PDB file of C-alpha atoms and ligand atoms in Angstrom:
ATOM      1  CA  MET A   1      57.191  -2.444 -34.419  1.00  0.00           C
ATOM      2  CA  THR A   2      57.066  -4.467 -31.253  1.00  0.00           C
ATOM      3  CA  VAL A   3      57.198  -4.176 -27.499  1.00  0.00           C
ATOM      4  CA  GLU A   4      60.751  -5.590 -27.699  1.00  0.00           C
ATOM      5  CA  HIS A   5      61.844  -2.776 -30.006  1.00  0.00           C
ATOM      6  CA  ALA A   6      60.331  -0.157 -27.704  1.00  0.00           C
ATOM      7  CA  ALA A   7      61.830  -1.951 -24.683  1.00  0.00           C
ATOM      8  CA  ALA A   8      65.327  -1.770 -26.169  1.00  0.00           C
ATOM      9  CA  LEU A   9      64.864   1.984 -26.751  1.00  0.00           C
ATOM     10  CA  LEU A  10      63.594   2.420 -23.206  1.00  0.00           C
ATOM     11  CA  ALA A  11      66.441   0.393 -21.701  1.00  0.00           C
ATOM     12  CA  ARG A  12      69.049   2.582 -23.395  1.00  0.00           C
ATOM     13  CA  SER A  13      67.381   5.917 -22.621  1.00  0.00           C
ATOM     14  CA  ARG A  14      68.636   8.014 -19.733  1.00  0.00           C
ATOM     15  CA  SER A  15      66.211  10.913 -20.009  1.00  0.00           C
ATOM     16  CA  VAL A  16      62.702   9.620 -20.592  1.00  0.00           C
ATOM     17  CA  VAL A  17      59.722  11.973 -20.549  1.00  0.00           C
ATOM     18  CA  ALA A  18      56.099  10.810 -20.561  1.00  0.00           C
ATOM     19  CA  LEU A  19      53.268  12.812 -22.130  1.00  0.00           C
ATOM     20  CA  THR A  20      49.933  11.479 -20.952  1.00  0.00           C
ATOM     21  CA  GLY A  21      46.314  12.121 -21.876  1.00  0.00           C
ATOM     22  CA  ALA A  22      42.866  11.091 -20.782  1.00  0.00           C
ATOM     23  CA  GLY A  23      43.389   7.548 -22.156  1.00  0.00           C
ATOM     24  CA  ILE A  24      45.755   6.673 -19.300  1.00  0.00           C
ATOM     25  CA  SER A  25      42.889   7.154 -16.825  1.00  0.00           C
ATOM     26  CA  THR A  26      40.026   5.365 -18.615  1.00  0.00           C
ATOM     27  CA  GLU A  27      41.015   2.105 -16.895  1.00  0.00           C
ATOM     28  CA  SER A  28      40.580   3.985 -13.604  1.00  0.00           C
ATOM     29  CA  GLY A  29      36.944   4.556 -14.587  1.00  0.00           C
ATOM     30  CA  LEU A  30      37.322   8.151 -15.838  1.00  0.00           C
ATOM     31  CA  PRO A  31      35.991   8.662 -19.359  1.00  0.00           C
ATOM     32  CA  ASP A  32      38.179  10.395 -21.941  1.00  0.00           C
ATOM     33  CA  PHE A  33      36.816  12.997 -24.355  1.00  0.00           C
ATOM     34  CA  ARG A  34      37.013  11.656 -27.856  1.00  0.00           C
ATOM     35  CA  SER A  35      36.633   7.861 -27.700  1.00  0.00           C
ATOM     36  CA  GLN A  36      33.288   6.193 -28.282  1.00  0.00           C
ATOM     37  CA  GLY A  37      31.479   6.729 -24.989  1.00  0.00           C
ATOM     38  CA  GLY A  38      33.819   9.633 -24.150  1.00  0.00           C
ATOM     39  CA  LEU A  39      32.520  12.830 -22.560  1.00  0.00           C
ATOM     40  CA  TRP A  40      31.953  14.590 -25.890  1.00  0.00           C
ATOM     41  CA  ALA A  41      29.493  11.869 -26.933  1.00  0.00           C
ATOM     42  CA  GLU A  42      27.171  13.111 -24.180  1.00  0.00           C
ATOM     43  CA  TRP A  43      28.126  16.771 -23.689  1.00  0.00           C
ATOM     44  CA  ASP A  44      28.704  19.557 -26.210  1.00  0.00           C
ATOM     45  CA  PRO A  45      32.116  21.114 -25.486  1.00  0.00           C
ATOM     46  CA  GLN A  46      30.860  24.505 -26.680  1.00  0.00           C
ATOM     47  CA  GLU A  47      28.213  24.394 -23.931  1.00  0.00           C
ATOM     48  CA  VAL A  48      30.342  23.215 -21.035  1.00  0.00           C
ATOM     49  CA  ALA A  49      34.061  23.676 -21.642  1.00  0.00           C
ATOM     50  CA  THR A  50      34.508  27.246 -22.820  1.00  0.00           C
ATOM     51  CA  LEU A  51      34.930  30.482 -20.900  1.00  0.00           C
ATOM     52  CA  ARG A  52      31.929  31.862 -22.814  1.00  0.00           C
ATOM     53  CA  ALA A  53      29.745  28.937 -21.665  1.00  0.00           C
ATOM     54  CA  PHE A  54      30.935  29.409 -18.090  1.00  0.00           C
ATOM     55  CA  ARG A  55      29.779  33.047 -18.167  1.00  0.00           C
ATOM     56  CA  ALA A  56      26.582  32.497 -20.196  1.00  0.00           C
ATOM     57  CA  THR A  57      25.139  29.295 -18.702  1.00  0.00           C
ATOM     58  CA  PRO A  58      26.968  28.627 -15.417  1.00  0.00           C
ATOM     59  CA  GLN A  59      24.420  26.087 -14.198  1.00  0.00           C
ATOM     60  CA  ARG A  60      24.994  23.816 -17.204  1.00  0.00           C
ATOM     61  CA  PHE A  61      28.769  24.326 -16.833  1.00  0.00           C
ATOM     62  CA  TYR A  62      28.679  23.284 -13.157  1.00  0.00           C
ATOM     63  CA  ASP A  63      26.428  20.292 -13.989  1.00  0.00           C
ATOM     64  CA  PHE A  64      29.206  19.049 -16.271  1.00  0.00           C
ATOM     65  CA  TYR A  65      31.863  19.502 -13.607  1.00  0.00           C
ATOM     66  CA  ARG A  66      29.752  17.764 -10.964  1.00  0.00           C
ATOM     67  CA  HIS A  67      29.471  14.911 -13.451  1.00  0.00           C
ATOM     68  CA  ARG A  68      33.285  14.858 -13.819  1.00  0.00           C
ATOM     69  CA  LEU A  69      34.041  15.276 -10.125  1.00  0.00           C
ATOM     70  CA  ALA A  70      31.753  12.507  -8.860  1.00  0.00           C
ATOM     71  CA  PRO A  71      33.817   9.507 -10.137  1.00  0.00           C
ATOM     72  CA  LEU A  72      37.059  11.254  -9.136  1.00  0.00           C
ATOM     73  CA  ALA A  73      36.211  10.868  -5.463  1.00  0.00           C
ATOM     74  CA  THR A  74      36.738   7.101  -5.683  1.00  0.00           C
ATOM     75  CA  ALA A  75      39.022   6.764  -8.739  1.00  0.00           C
ATOM     76  CA  ARG A  76      42.312   5.014  -8.104  1.00  0.00           C
ATOM     77  CA  PRO A  77      45.449   4.964 -10.274  1.00  0.00           C
ATOM     78  CA  ASN A  78      45.800   1.943 -12.551  1.00  0.00           C
ATOM     79  CA  GLU A  79      48.748  -0.180 -13.682  1.00  0.00           C
ATOM     80  CA  ALA A  80      49.739   2.380 -16.312  1.00  0.00           C
ATOM     81  CA  HIS A  81      50.153   5.148 -13.715  1.00  0.00           C
ATOM     82  CA  TYR A  82      52.184   2.769 -11.535  1.00  0.00           C
ATOM     83  CA  ALA A  83      54.394   1.720 -14.462  1.00  0.00           C
ATOM     84  CA  LEU A  84      55.456   5.371 -14.833  1.00  0.00           C
ATOM     85  CA  VAL A  85      56.209   5.578 -11.102  1.00  0.00           C
ATOM     86  CA  ARG A  86      58.419   2.513 -11.491  1.00  0.00           C
ATOM     87  CA  LEU A  87      60.304   4.110 -14.386  1.00  0.00           C
ATOM     88  CA  GLU A  88      60.855   7.257 -12.327  1.00  0.00           C
ATOM     89  CA  GLN A  89      62.105   5.219  -9.358  1.00  0.00           C
ATOM     90  CA  ARG A  90      64.553   3.368 -11.648  1.00  0.00           C
ATOM     91  CA  GLY A  91      65.986   6.781 -12.525  1.00  0.00           C
ATOM     92  CA  SER A  92      65.267   6.958 -16.248  1.00  0.00           C
ATOM     93  CA  LEU A  93      61.947   8.857 -16.266  1.00  0.00           C
ATOM     94  CA  ARG A  94      62.565  12.551 -15.586  1.00  0.00           C
ATOM     95  CA  THR A  95      59.094  14.060 -15.847  1.00  0.00           C
ATOM     96  CA  VAL A  96      55.458  13.234 -16.502  1.00  0.00           C
ATOM     97  CA  ILE A  97      53.799  15.942 -18.575  1.00  0.00           C
ATOM     98  CA  THR A  98      50.063  15.440 -18.381  1.00  0.00           C
ATOM     99  CA  GLN A  99      46.997  16.902 -20.044  1.00  0.00           C
ATOM    100  CA  ASN A 100      44.908  15.281 -17.315  1.00  0.00           C
ATOM    101  CA  VAL A 101      43.287  17.165 -14.493  1.00  0.00           C
ATOM    102  CA  ASP A 102      42.528  14.119 -12.325  1.00  0.00           C
ATOM    103  CA  GLY A 103      45.717  14.112 -10.201  1.00  0.00           C
ATOM    104  CA  LEU A 104      46.118  10.325 -10.479  1.00  0.00           C
ATOM    105  CA  HIS A 105      49.831  10.473 -11.362  1.00  0.00           C
ATOM    106  CA  GLN A 106      50.525  12.172  -8.033  1.00  0.00           C
ATOM    107  CA  VAL A 107      48.265   9.738  -6.144  1.00  0.00           C
ATOM    108  CA  ALA A 108      50.199   6.857  -7.725  1.00  0.00           C
ATOM    109  CA  GLY A 109      53.469   8.373  -6.492  1.00  0.00           C
ATOM    110  CA  SER A 110      54.962  10.227  -9.479  1.00  0.00           C
ATOM    111  CA  GLN A 111      57.155  12.996  -8.050  1.00  0.00           C
ATOM    112  CA  ARG A 112      57.683  15.313 -10.977  1.00  0.00           C
ATOM    113  CA  VAL A 113      54.429  16.065 -12.792  1.00  0.00           C
ATOM    114  CA  LEU A 114      53.706  19.045 -15.041  1.00  0.00           C
ATOM    115  CA  GLU A 115      49.952  19.638 -15.348  1.00  0.00           C
ATOM    116  CA  LEU A 116      49.400  21.447 -18.640  1.00  0.00           C
ATOM    117  CA  HIS A 117      45.644  21.860 -18.249  1.00  0.00           C
ATOM    118  CA  GLY A 118      45.405  22.590 -14.524  1.00  0.00           C
ATOM    119  CA  ASN A 119      43.694  20.326 -12.022  1.00  0.00           C
ATOM    120  CA  LEU A 120      40.379  19.474 -10.383  1.00  0.00           C
ATOM    121  CA  ARG A 121      41.747  19.741  -6.820  1.00  0.00           C
ATOM    122  CA  GLU A 122      41.374  23.496  -6.796  1.00  0.00           C
ATOM    123  CA  ALA A 123      38.897  26.278  -7.526  1.00  0.00           C
ATOM    124  CA  ILE A 124      40.008  29.626  -8.965  1.00  0.00           C
ATOM    125  CA  CYS A 125      38.289  33.012  -9.096  1.00  0.00           C
ATOM    126  CA  VAL A 126      38.014  34.244 -12.701  1.00  0.00           C
ATOM    127  CA  GLU A 127      38.204  37.866 -11.500  1.00  0.00           C
ATOM    128  CA  CYS A 128      40.998  38.067  -8.899  1.00  0.00           C
ATOM    129  CA  GLY A 129      42.753  34.709  -9.355  1.00  0.00           C
ATOM    130  CA  THR A 130      42.310  33.565  -5.735  1.00  0.00           C
ATOM    131  CA  VAL A 131      42.875  29.805  -5.522  1.00  0.00           C
ATOM    132  CA  GLY A 132      41.276  27.506  -2.937  1.00  0.00           C
ATOM    133  CA  PRO A 133      40.150  23.906  -2.571  1.00  0.00           C
ATOM    134  CA  ILE A 134      37.559  22.527  -5.016  1.00  0.00           C
ATOM    135  CA  ALA A 135      35.318  21.959  -1.969  1.00  0.00           C
ATOM    136  CA  MET A 136      34.503  25.697  -2.166  1.00  0.00           C
ATOM    137  CA  ILE A 137      32.614  24.969  -5.383  1.00  0.00           C
ATOM    138  CA  LEU A 138      31.072  21.670  -4.316  1.00  0.00           C
ATOM    139  CA  GLU A 139      29.758  23.016  -1.011  1.00  0.00           C
ATOM    140  CA  ALA A 140      27.997  25.940  -2.722  1.00  0.00           C
ATOM    141  CA  LEU A 141      26.498  23.697  -5.414  1.00  0.00           C
ATOM    142  CA  ASN A 142      25.307  21.185  -2.808  1.00  0.00           C
ATOM    143  CA  GLN A 143      23.407  24.017  -1.112  1.00  0.00           C
ATOM    144  CA  GLY A 144      21.809  25.019  -4.422  1.00  0.00           C
ATOM    145  CA  ASP A 145      23.973  28.169  -4.796  1.00  0.00           C
ATOM    146  CA  LEU A 146      26.489  29.248  -7.415  1.00  0.00           C
ATOM    147  CA  PRO A 147      30.047  29.456  -6.035  1.00  0.00           C
ATOM    148  CA  TRP A 148      31.431  32.959  -5.481  1.00  0.00           C
ATOM    149  CA  CYS A 149      34.929  34.049  -4.491  1.00  0.00           C
ATOM    150  CA  PRO A 150      35.263  34.850  -0.755  1.00  0.00           C
ATOM    151  CA  SER A 151      37.727  37.677  -1.544  1.00  0.00           C
ATOM    152  CA  CYS A 152      36.073  39.627  -4.380  1.00  0.00           C
ATOM    153  CA  THR A 153      32.701  37.925  -5.086  1.00  0.00           C
ATOM    154  CA  GLY A 154      33.816  36.999  -8.622  1.00  0.00           C
ATOM    155  CA  ALA A 155      32.728  33.617  -9.983  1.00  0.00           C
ATOM    156  CA  LEU A 156      34.702  30.492  -9.037  1.00  0.00           C
ATOM    157  CA  LYS A 157      35.545  27.828 -11.586  1.00  0.00           C
ATOM    158  CA  PRO A 158      37.554  24.617 -11.291  1.00  0.00           C
ATOM    159  CA  ASN A 159      41.262  25.409 -11.787  1.00  0.00           C
ATOM    160  CA  VAL A 160      41.336  23.811 -15.236  1.00  0.00           C
ATOM    161  CA  VAL A 161      42.200  25.385 -18.572  1.00  0.00           C
ATOM    162  CA  LEU A 162      39.037  25.934 -20.621  1.00  0.00           C
ATOM    163  CA  PHE A 163      38.857  26.301 -24.379  1.00  0.00           C
ATOM    164  CA  GLU A 164      39.590  29.988 -25.126  1.00  0.00           C
ATOM    165  CA  GLU A 165      42.007  30.130 -22.158  1.00  0.00           C
ATOM    166  CA  LEU A 166      45.789  30.080 -22.345  1.00  0.00           C
ATOM    167  CA  LEU A 167      47.827  27.303 -20.779  1.00  0.00           C
ATOM    168  CA  PRO A 168      49.865  28.247 -17.678  1.00  0.00           C
ATOM    169  CA  GLU A 169      52.812  29.723 -19.537  1.00  0.00           C
ATOM    170  CA  ALA A 170      55.613  28.771 -17.157  1.00  0.00           C
ATOM    171  CA  THR A 171      54.399  25.156 -17.062  1.00  0.00           C
ATOM    172  CA  TYR A 172      54.247  24.909 -20.848  1.00  0.00           C
ATOM    173  CA  ARG A 173      57.720  26.448 -21.236  1.00  0.00           C
ATOM    174  CA  GLU A 174      59.079  23.946 -18.704  1.00  0.00           C
ATOM    175  CA  ALA A 175      57.389  21.106 -20.625  1.00  0.00           C
ATOM    176  CA  GLU A 176      59.018  22.293 -23.856  1.00  0.00           C
ATOM    177  CA  ARG A 177      62.436  22.541 -22.167  1.00  0.00           C
ATOM    178  CA  THR A 178      62.014  19.038 -20.770  1.00  0.00           C
ATOM    179  CA  CYS A 179      61.105  17.670 -24.211  1.00  0.00           C
ATOM    180  CA  ARG A 180      64.145  19.323 -25.802  1.00  0.00           C
ATOM    181  CA  ARG A 181      66.393  17.472 -23.335  1.00  0.00           C
ATOM    182  CA  ALA A 182      64.655  14.085 -23.607  1.00  0.00           C
ATOM    183  CA  ASP A 183      66.155  11.108 -25.391  1.00  0.00           C
ATOM    184  CA  LEU A 184      62.810   9.264 -25.359  1.00  0.00           C
ATOM    185  CA  LEU A 185      59.298  10.684 -25.303  1.00  0.00           C
ATOM    186  CA  LEU A 186      56.666   8.163 -24.289  1.00  0.00           C
ATOM    187  CA  VAL A 187      53.168   9.313 -25.285  1.00  0.00           C
ATOM    188  CA  VAL A 188      50.392   7.441 -23.466  1.00  0.00           C
ATOM    189  CA  GLY A 189      46.628   7.666 -24.012  1.00  0.00           C
ATOM    190  CA  SER A 190      46.333  10.881 -25.987  1.00  0.00           C
ATOM    191  CA  SER A 191      44.553  11.513 -29.273  1.00  0.00           C
ATOM    192  CA  LEU A 192      47.216  14.220 -29.874  1.00  0.00           C
ATOM    193  CA  GLN A 193      44.517  16.476 -31.264  1.00  0.00           C
ATOM    194  CA  VAL A 194      44.704  19.252 -28.664  1.00  0.00           C
ATOM    195  CA  THR A 195      47.407  21.873 -29.182  1.00  0.00           C
ATOM    196  CA  PRO A 196      49.762  23.108 -27.865  1.00  0.00           C
ATOM    197  CA  ALA A 197      50.214  19.819 -25.943  1.00  0.00           C
ATOM    198  CA  ALA A 198      50.203  17.932 -29.245  1.00  0.00           C
ATOM    199  CA  TRP A 199      53.204  19.966 -30.436  1.00  0.00           C
ATOM    200  CA  LEU A 200      55.442  18.505 -27.731  1.00  0.00           C
ATOM    201  CA  PRO A 201      56.190  15.200 -29.526  1.00  0.00           C
ATOM    202  CA  GLN A 202      57.390  17.250 -32.503  1.00  0.00           C
ATOM    203  CA  VAL A 203      59.624  19.357 -30.228  1.00  0.00           C
ATOM    204  CA  ALA A 204      61.156  16.192 -28.753  1.00  0.00           C
ATOM    205  CA  HIS A 205      61.543  14.591 -32.203  1.00  0.00           C
ATOM    206  CA  GLN A 206      63.223  17.699 -33.666  1.00  0.00           C
ATOM    207  CA  HIS A 207      65.732  17.628 -30.809  1.00  0.00           C
ATOM    208  CA  GLY A 208      66.659  14.013 -31.450  1.00  0.00           C
ATOM    209  CA  ALA A 209      64.411  12.078 -29.065  1.00  0.00           C
ATOM    210  CA  ALA A 210      62.831   8.796 -30.088  1.00  0.00           C
ATOM    211  CA  VAL A 211      59.038   8.965 -29.794  1.00  0.00           C
ATOM    212  CA  VAL A 212      57.053   5.923 -28.652  1.00  0.00           C
ATOM    213  CA  ILE A 213      53.245   6.125 -28.733  1.00  0.00           C
ATOM    214  CA  VAL A 214      50.990   3.838 -26.667  1.00  0.00           C
ATOM    215  CA  ASN A 215      47.369   4.415 -27.676  1.00  0.00           C
ATOM    216  CA  ASP A 216      44.185   2.514 -28.460  1.00  0.00           C
ATOM    217  CA  GLU A 217      43.603   4.337 -31.726  1.00  0.00           C
ATOM    218  CA  PRO A 218      45.746   5.928 -34.444  1.00  0.00           C
ATOM    219  CA  THR A 219      46.988   9.478 -33.815  1.00  0.00           C
ATOM    220  CA  PRO A 220      48.055  12.170 -36.311  1.00  0.00           C
ATOM    221  CA  LEU A 221      51.666  11.826 -35.079  1.00  0.00           C
ATOM    222  CA  ASP A 222      52.041   8.050 -35.516  1.00  0.00           C
ATOM    223  CA  GLY A 223      54.200   8.800 -38.577  1.00  0.00           C
ATOM    224  CA  LEU A 224      56.962  10.430 -36.562  1.00  0.00           C
ATOM    225  CA  ALA A 225      57.013   7.751 -33.856  1.00  0.00           C
ATOM    226  CA  ARG A 226      59.831   5.193 -33.782  1.00  0.00           C
ATOM    227  CA  VAL A 227      57.377   2.659 -32.317  1.00  0.00           C
ATOM    228  CA  VAL A 228      53.570   2.713 -32.048  1.00  0.00           C
ATOM    229  CA  LEU A 229      52.033   0.224 -29.619  1.00  0.00           C
ATOM    230  CA  ARG A 230      48.293  -0.163 -30.053  1.00  0.00           C
ATOM    231  CA  GLY A 231      46.394  -1.368 -26.962  1.00  0.00           C
ATOM    232  CA  ARG A 232      45.234  -0.597 -23.440  1.00  0.00           C
ATOM    233  CA  ALA A 233      47.734   1.486 -21.502  1.00  0.00           C
ATOM    234  CA  GLY A 234      47.162  -0.526 -18.313  1.00  0.00           C
ATOM    235  CA  VAL A 235      48.340  -3.650 -20.110  1.00  0.00           C
ATOM    236  CA  VAL A 236      50.868  -2.355 -22.641  1.00  0.00           C
ATOM    237  CA  LEU A 237      52.811   0.031 -20.386  1.00  0.00           C
ATOM    238  CA  PRO A 238      53.579  -2.436 -17.551  1.00  0.00           C
ATOM    239  CA  ALA A 239      54.560  -5.031 -20.192  1.00  0.00           C
ATOM    240  CA  LEU A 240      56.876  -2.471 -21.809  1.00  0.00           C
ATOM    241  CA  VAL A 241      58.536  -1.533 -18.511  1.00  0.00           C
ATOM    242  CA  ARG A 242      58.987  -5.233 -17.594  1.00  0.00           C
ATOM    243  CA  ALA A 243      60.452  -5.940 -21.022  1.00  0.00           C
ATOM    244  CA  ALA A 244      62.881  -3.002 -20.660  1.00  0.00           C
ATOM    245  CA  GLU A 245      64.149  -4.566 -17.429  1.00  0.00           C
ATOM    246  CA  SER A 246      64.718  -7.966 -19.072  1.00  0.00           C
ATOM    247  CA  PRO A 247      68.292  -9.148 -19.774  1.00  0.00           C
ATOM    248  CA  ASP A 248      67.526  -9.185 -23.534  1.00  0.00           C
ATOM    249  CA  ALA A 249      66.562  -5.506 -23.591  1.00  0.00           C
ATOM    250  CA  GLN A 250      69.521  -4.599 -21.395  1.00  0.00           C
ATOM    251  CA  ARG A 251      71.863  -6.475 -23.787  1.00  0.00           C
ATOM    252  CA  ASP A 252      70.269  -4.880 -26.898  1.00  0.00           C
ATOM    253  CA  SER A 253      70.623  -1.458 -25.292  1.00  0.00           C
ATOM    254  CA  GLN A 254      74.425  -1.905 -25.096  1.00  0.00           C
ATOM    255  CA  ARG A 255      74.746  -2.381 -28.881  1.00  0.00           C
TER     256      ARG A 255
HETATM  257  P1  LIG B   1      41.258  12.403 -25.837  1.00  0.00           P
HETATM  258  O1  LIG B   1      39.937  11.964 -25.293  1.00  0.00           O
HETATM  259  O2  LIG B   1      41.274  13.337 -26.984  1.00  0.00           O
HETATM  260  O3  LIG B   1      42.069  11.108 -26.332  1.00  0.00           O
HETATM  261  C1  LIG B   1      42.232   9.976 -25.528  1.00  0.00           C
HETATM  262  C2  LIG B   1      42.944   8.913 -26.365  1.00  0.00           C
HETATM  263  O4  LIG B   1      43.230   7.845 -25.504  1.00  0.00           O
HETATM  264  C3  LIG B   1      42.098   8.372 -27.520  1.00  0.00           C
HETATM  265  O5  LIG B   1      42.877   8.381 -28.717  1.00  0.00           O
HETATM  266  C4  LIG B   1      41.778   6.940 -27.100  1.00  0.00           C
HETATM  267  O6  LIG B   1      41.799   6.036 -28.182  1.00  0.00           O
HETATM  268  C5  LIG B   1      42.909   6.631 -26.152  1.00  0.00           C
HETATM  269  N1  LIG B   1      42.559   5.704 -25.081  1.00  0.00           N
HETATM  270  C6  LIG B   1      41.424   5.651 -24.335  1.00  0.00           C
HETATM  271  N2  LIG B   1      41.526   4.718 -23.374  1.00  0.00           N
HETATM  272  C7  LIG B   1      42.760   4.146 -23.545  1.00  0.00           C
HETATM  273  C8  LIG B   1      43.455   3.128 -22.863  1.00  0.00           C
HETATM  274  N3  LIG B   1      42.931   2.490 -21.819  1.00  0.00           N
HETATM  275  N4  LIG B   1      44.704   2.809 -23.292  1.00  0.00           N
HETATM  276  C9  LIG B   1      45.269   3.445 -24.357  1.00  0.00           C
HETATM  277  N5  LIG B   1      44.650   4.418 -25.043  1.00  0.00           N
HETATM  278  C10 LIG B   1      43.410   4.774 -24.616  1.00  0.00           C
HETATM  279  O7  LIG B   1      42.135  12.930 -24.611  1.00  0.00           O
HETATM  280  P2  LIG B   1      43.442  13.805 -24.641  1.00  0.00           P
HETATM  281  O8  LIG B   1      44.301  13.519 -25.802  1.00  0.00           O
HETATM  282  O9  LIG B   1      43.993  13.770 -23.276  1.00  0.00           O
HETATM  283  O10 LIG B   1      42.760  15.218 -24.918  1.00  0.00           O
HETATM  284  C11 LIG B   1      43.144  16.224 -24.256  1.00  0.00           C
HETATM  285  C12 LIG B   1      42.071  16.726 -23.251  1.00  0.00           C
HETATM  286  O11 LIG B   1      41.390  15.757 -22.485  1.00  0.00           O
HETATM  287  C13 LIG B   1      42.774  17.510 -22.242  1.00  0.00           C
HETATM  288  O12 LIG B   1      42.280  18.811 -22.275  1.00  0.00           O
HETATM  289  C14 LIG B   1      42.467  16.884 -20.895  1.00  0.00           C
HETATM  290  O13 LIG B   1      42.434  17.879 -19.926  1.00  0.00           O
HETATM  291  C15 LIG B   1      41.196  16.274 -21.150  1.00  0.00           C
HETATM  292  N6  LIG B   1      40.624  15.209 -20.305  1.00  0.00           N
HETATM  293  C16 LIG B   1      41.223  14.799 -19.127  1.00  0.00           C
HETATM  294  C17 LIG B   1      40.638  13.787 -18.353  1.00  0.00           C
HETATM  295  C18 LIG B   1      41.305  13.356 -17.073  1.00  0.00           C
HETATM  296  O14 LIG B   1      41.914  14.176 -16.396  1.00  0.00           O
HETATM  297  N7  LIG B   1      41.207  12.064 -16.722  1.00  0.00           N
HETATM  298  C19 LIG B   1      39.460  13.178 -18.796  1.00  0.00           C
HETATM  299  C20 LIG B   1      38.864  13.631 -19.998  1.00  0.00           C
HETATM  300  C21 LIG B   1      39.483  14.632 -20.746  1.00  0.00           C
END
């Protein structure tokens, strides 16, 4: 299973979909969750990433989000994000489905991005659903206050999906539809341990798409992938896109 094999698949595919996870942004300086040194090595998800924790110990919850938001202010997309932009501009990549909340695909220039787990650009009121800029939370915290909704005085949280919360249904349905139509699903930087996002490669596979996984570590779905490329996304993905543009890959794709 080589880059050349994956490149030939990519060169012949007309409807590529990417499914990305936190691993695509580690080379931008944003830690993932489950790697060594990931966020869960330092923080207990039960204390900071659940709706119950948000209601029970908001200060600890906001400490975690301040910790996540600080590096985001200066984080820039890396070569892996740009490789996906290039694929979209060449016309083969239809959609990026991401579990990330960092917004780096859009900063890089990806046009069609489905955010399965929300984003850190916005704040949302857990009572009335009012949405506003994340600055509403940061400004309150910087003044030593907890952030409250200006409309109903409910509590504001970052507009991300917490454990115990449902994914935005319309976005997930659209992601499923996109995977059913794909001829290649490119998974990048995800442990594929969080459902329902981790079901999407199976949806694509069942509908005839080839699955290519680019990840540092093994995933539970490596067995259904046509090609697994182990390595850093910022190195492997640009090399894959370059290889797909090579005359060899173009020739192989005609066979
Ligand atoms: P995860 O932490 O479970 O898995 C990340 C995977 O990426 C790991 O298997 C790791 O080996 C791999 N990886 C790390 N750096 C890599 C690199 N440079 N190149 C290739 N592979 C690399 O993350 P996940 O699967 O996305 O888990 C889902 C949850 O993580 C989502 O809820 C998502 O919202 C959240 N998350 C997002 C961010 C972000 O927005 N940047 C950061 C942390 C967590």
